[in-house]
Amino acid sequence: TQALVLGAWREQAGPWLALAEHQTAGKGRRGRYWHSPFARNLYLSLLWTLPLSAAELSGISLAVGVVVAQTLASFGVPI
């Protein structure tokens, strides 16, 4: 359930990753909402506490996206 996922990270040490193929309540950065059709996409959330400020992390989403795209392309997935 959603409550289990939202609270489970508190009991874990180190990075925490949640994967889903459907979400019933999605809200991203800056409070933006999105539609999540069942079995059409893969969603993930990563919680990793880093000793950096928000300003120092501002480009991390772009960097991660580039690495994911490069990795998928290396496996022959059309981008």
Short mmCIF file of N, CA, C and O in Angstrom, two decimals, residues 11-58:
data_model
loop_
_atom_site.label_atom_id
_atom_site.label_comp_id
_atom_site.label_asym_id
_atom_site.label_seq_id
_atom_site.Cartn_x
_atom_site.Cartn_y
_atom_site.Cartn_z
N GLU A 11 12.96 2.92 8.14
CA GLU A 11 13.57 1.77 8.80
C GLU A 11 14.82 1.26 8.08
O GLU A 11 15.45 0.34 8.55
N GLN A 12 15.17 1.84 6.96
CA GLN A 12 16.27 1.36 6.14
C GLN A 12 17.50 2.26 6.29
O GLN A 12 17.37 3.46 6.44
N ALA A 13 18.67 1.67 6.18
CA ALA A 13 19.90 2.44 6.15
C ALA A 13 20.39 2.52 4.72
O ALA A 13 20.15 1.61 3.92
N GLY A 14 21.04 3.60 4.37
CA GLY A 14 21.59 3.75 3.02
C GLY A 14 20.55 4.12 2.00
O GLY A 14 19.42 4.48 2.35
N PRO A 15 20.87 4.04 0.72
CA PRO A 15 19.92 4.40 -0.34
C PRO A 15 18.70 3.48 -0.32
O PRO A 15 18.78 2.31 0.03
N TRP A 16 17.55 4.03 -0.73
CA TRP A 16 16.28 3.30 -0.74
C TRP A 16 15.61 3.55 -2.08
O TRP A 16 15.52 4.68 -2.53
N LEU A 17 15.14 2.49 -2.74
CA LEU A 17 14.54 2.58 -4.06
C LEU A 17 13.17 1.93 -4.04
O LEU A 17 13.01 0.83 -3.52
N ALA A 18 12.18 2.61 -4.62
CA ALA A 18 10.84 2.05 -4.77
C ALA A 18 10.49 2.04 -6.25
O ALA A 18 10.66 3.04 -6.94
N LEU A 19 10.04 0.89 -6.76
CA LEU A 19 9.62 0.73 -8.15
C LEU A 19 8.13 0.42 -8.20
O LEU A 19 7.61 -0.27 -7.33
N ALA A 20 7.47 0.93 -9.23
CA ALA A 20 6.04 0.65 -9.41
C ALA A 20 5.69 0.71 -10.89
O ALA A 20 6.34 1.41 -11.66
N GLU A 21 4.69 -0.04 -11.30
CA GLU A 21 4.20 0.07 -12.68
C GLU A 21 2.92 0.89 -12.73
O GLU A 21 2.38 1.15 -13.79
N HIS A 22 2.45 1.33 -11.56
CA HIS A 22 1.24 2.15 -11.49
C HIS A 22 1.28 2.92 -10.17
O HIS A 22 1.71 2.39 -9.15
N GLN A 23 0.83 4.15 -10.21
CA GLN A 23 0.69 4.95 -8.99
C GLN A 23 -0.69 5.58 -8.97
O GLN A 23 -1.20 6.02 -10.00
N THR A 24 -1.28 5.62 -7.78
CA THR A 24 -2.61 6.21 -7.65
C THR A 24 -2.56 7.65 -7.18
O THR A 24 -3.55 8.36 -7.29
N ALA A 25 -1.43 8.08 -6.66
CA ALA A 25 -1.28 9.47 -6.20
C ALA A 25 0.14 9.91 -6.48
O ALA A 25 1.04 9.68 -5.69
N GLY A 26 0.35 10.51 -7.64
CA GLY A 26 1.70 10.92 -8.01
C GLY A 26 1.87 12.42 -7.96
O GLY A 26 1.03 13.17 -8.44
N LYS A 27 2.94 12.84 -7.32
CA LYS A 27 3.27 14.26 -7.30
C LYS A 27 4.78 14.37 -7.34
O LYS A 27 5.48 13.77 -6.53
N GLY A 28 5.28 15.14 -8.28
CA GLY A 28 6.72 15.27 -8.43
C GLY A 28 7.24 16.56 -7.83
O GLY A 28 6.60 17.20 -7.01
N ARG A 29 8.43 16.90 -8.29
CA ARG A 29 9.05 18.13 -7.82
C ARG A 29 8.16 19.32 -8.16
O ARG A 29 7.43 19.31 -9.14
N ARG A 30 8.23 20.32 -7.34
CA ARG A 30 7.46 21.55 -7.53
C ARG A 30 5.96 21.32 -7.49
O ARG A 30 5.18 22.10 -8.03
N GLY A 31 5.53 20.21 -6.89
CA GLY A 31 4.11 19.94 -6.72
C GLY A 31 3.36 19.56 -7.98
O GLY A 31 2.14 19.58 -8.01
N ARG A 32 4.07 19.17 -9.04
CA ARG A 32 3.41 18.81 -10.29
C ARG A 32 2.82 17.41 -10.19
O ARG A 32 3.44 16.49 -9.69
N TYR A 33 1.59 17.25 -10.71
CA TYR A 33 0.91 15.95 -10.71
C TYR A 33 1.04 15.30 -12.08
O TYR A 33 1.24 15.98 -13.08
N TRP A 34 0.91 13.98 -12.13
CA TRP A 34 0.94 13.29 -13.41
C TRP A 34 -0.03 12.12 -13.40
O TRP A 34 -0.46 11.66 -12.37
N HIS A 35 -0.36 11.66 -14.59
CA HIS A 35 -1.26 10.52 -14.77
C HIS A 35 -0.41 9.28 -14.94
O HIS A 35 0.59 9.29 -15.65
N SER A 36 -0.79 8.19 -14.30
CA SER A 36 -0.01 6.96 -14.32
C SER A 36 -0.87 5.80 -14.78
O SER A 36 -1.48 5.11 -13.97
N PRO A 37 -0.96 5.55 -16.10
CA PRO A 37 -1.77 4.42 -16.58
C PRO A 37 -1.14 3.08 -16.17
O PRO A 37 0.08 2.95 -16.16
N PHE A 38 -1.97 2.11 -15.85
CA PHE A 38 -1.49 0.81 -15.41
C PHE A 38 -0.71 0.10 -16.51
O PHE A 38 -1.13 0.06 -17.66
N ALA A 39 0.45 -0.46 -16.15
CA ALA A 39 1.28 -1.31 -17.02
C ALA A 39 1.75 -0.61 -18.30
O ALA A 39 2.02 -1.26 -19.29
N ARG A 40 1.86 0.71 -18.28
CA ARG A 40 2.34 1.44 -19.46
C ARG A 40 3.73 2.03 -19.24
O ARG A 40 4.42 2.36 -20.19
N ASN A 41 4.12 2.20 -18.00
CA ASN A 41 5.40 2.83 -17.67
C ASN A 41 5.98 2.17 -16.42
O ASN A 41 5.32 1.40 -15.75
N LEU A 42 7.21 2.52 -16.13
CA LEU A 42 7.85 2.08 -14.90
C LEU A 42 8.25 3.33 -14.13
O LEU A 42 8.87 4.24 -14.68
N TYR A 43 7.86 3.41 -12.88
CA TYR A 43 8.12 4.57 -12.05
C TYR A 43 9.08 4.18 -10.94
O TYR A 43 9.01 3.08 -10.41
N LEU A 44 9.97 5.09 -10.59
CA LEU A 44 10.85 4.80 -9.47
C LEU A 44 11.08 6.06 -8.65
O LEU A 44 11.05 7.17 -9.16
N SER A 45 11.29 5.83 -7.38
CA SER A 45 11.65 6.89 -6.46
C SER A 45 12.91 6.43 -5.74
O SER A 45 13.00 5.28 -5.32
N LEU A 46 13.85 7.34 -5.60
CA LEU A 46 15.12 7.03 -4.94
C LEU A 46 15.31 7.99 -3.78
O LEU A 46 15.18 9.21 -3.96
N LEU A 47 15.57 7.45 -2.62
CA LEU A 47 15.89 8.27 -1.45
C LEU A 47 17.34 7.98 -1.09
O LEU A 47 17.70 6.84 -0.79
N TRP A 48 18.15 8.99 -1.16
CA TRP A 48 19.57 8.83 -0.86
C TRP A 48 20.02 10.12 -0.20
O TRP A 48 20.07 11.17 -0.83
N THR A 49 20.31 10.06 1.07
CA THR A 49 20.73 11.25 1.80
C THR A 49 22.19 11.54 1.48
O THR A 49 23.07 10.70 1.69
N LEU A 50 22.42 12.73 0.95
CA LEU A 50 23.77 13.15 0.58
C LEU A 50 24.15 14.40 1.38
O LEU A 50 23.29 15.22 1.67
N PRO A 51 25.43 14.55 1.70
CA PRO A 51 25.86 15.72 2.48
C PRO A 51 26.06 16.95 1.59
O PRO A 51 27.10 17.61 1.64
N LEU A 52 25.07 17.26 0.75
CA LEU A 52 25.15 18.38 -0.17
C LEU A 52 23.91 19.25 -0.04
O LEU A 52 22.84 18.77 0.34
N SER A 53 24.04 20.51 -0.40
CA SER A 53 22.89 21.41 -0.37
C SER A 53 22.02 21.20 -1.60
O SER A 53 22.43 20.59 -2.58
N ALA A 54 20.81 21.75 -1.56
CA ALA A 54 19.90 21.64 -2.70
C ALA A 54 20.51 22.29 -3.94
O ALA A 54 20.36 21.78 -5.05
N ALA A 55 21.22 23.39 -3.77
CA ALA A 55 21.85 24.06 -4.91
C ALA A 55 22.93 23.17 -5.54
O ALA A 55 23.07 23.14 -6.77
N GLU A 56 23.65 22.44 -4.72
CA GLU A 56 24.68 21.55 -5.24
C GLU A 56 24.10 20.34 -5.98
O GLU A 56 24.77 19.72 -6.79
N LEU A 57 22.85 20.01 -5.69
CA LEU A 57 22.19 18.86 -6.31
C LEU A 57 21.27 19.25 -7.46
O LEU A 57 20.61 18.39 -8.03
N SER A 58 21.24 20.50 -7.83
CA SER A 58 20.25 20.98 -8.80
C SER A 58 20.32 20.29 -10.15
O SER A 58 19.31 20.16 -10.83
#
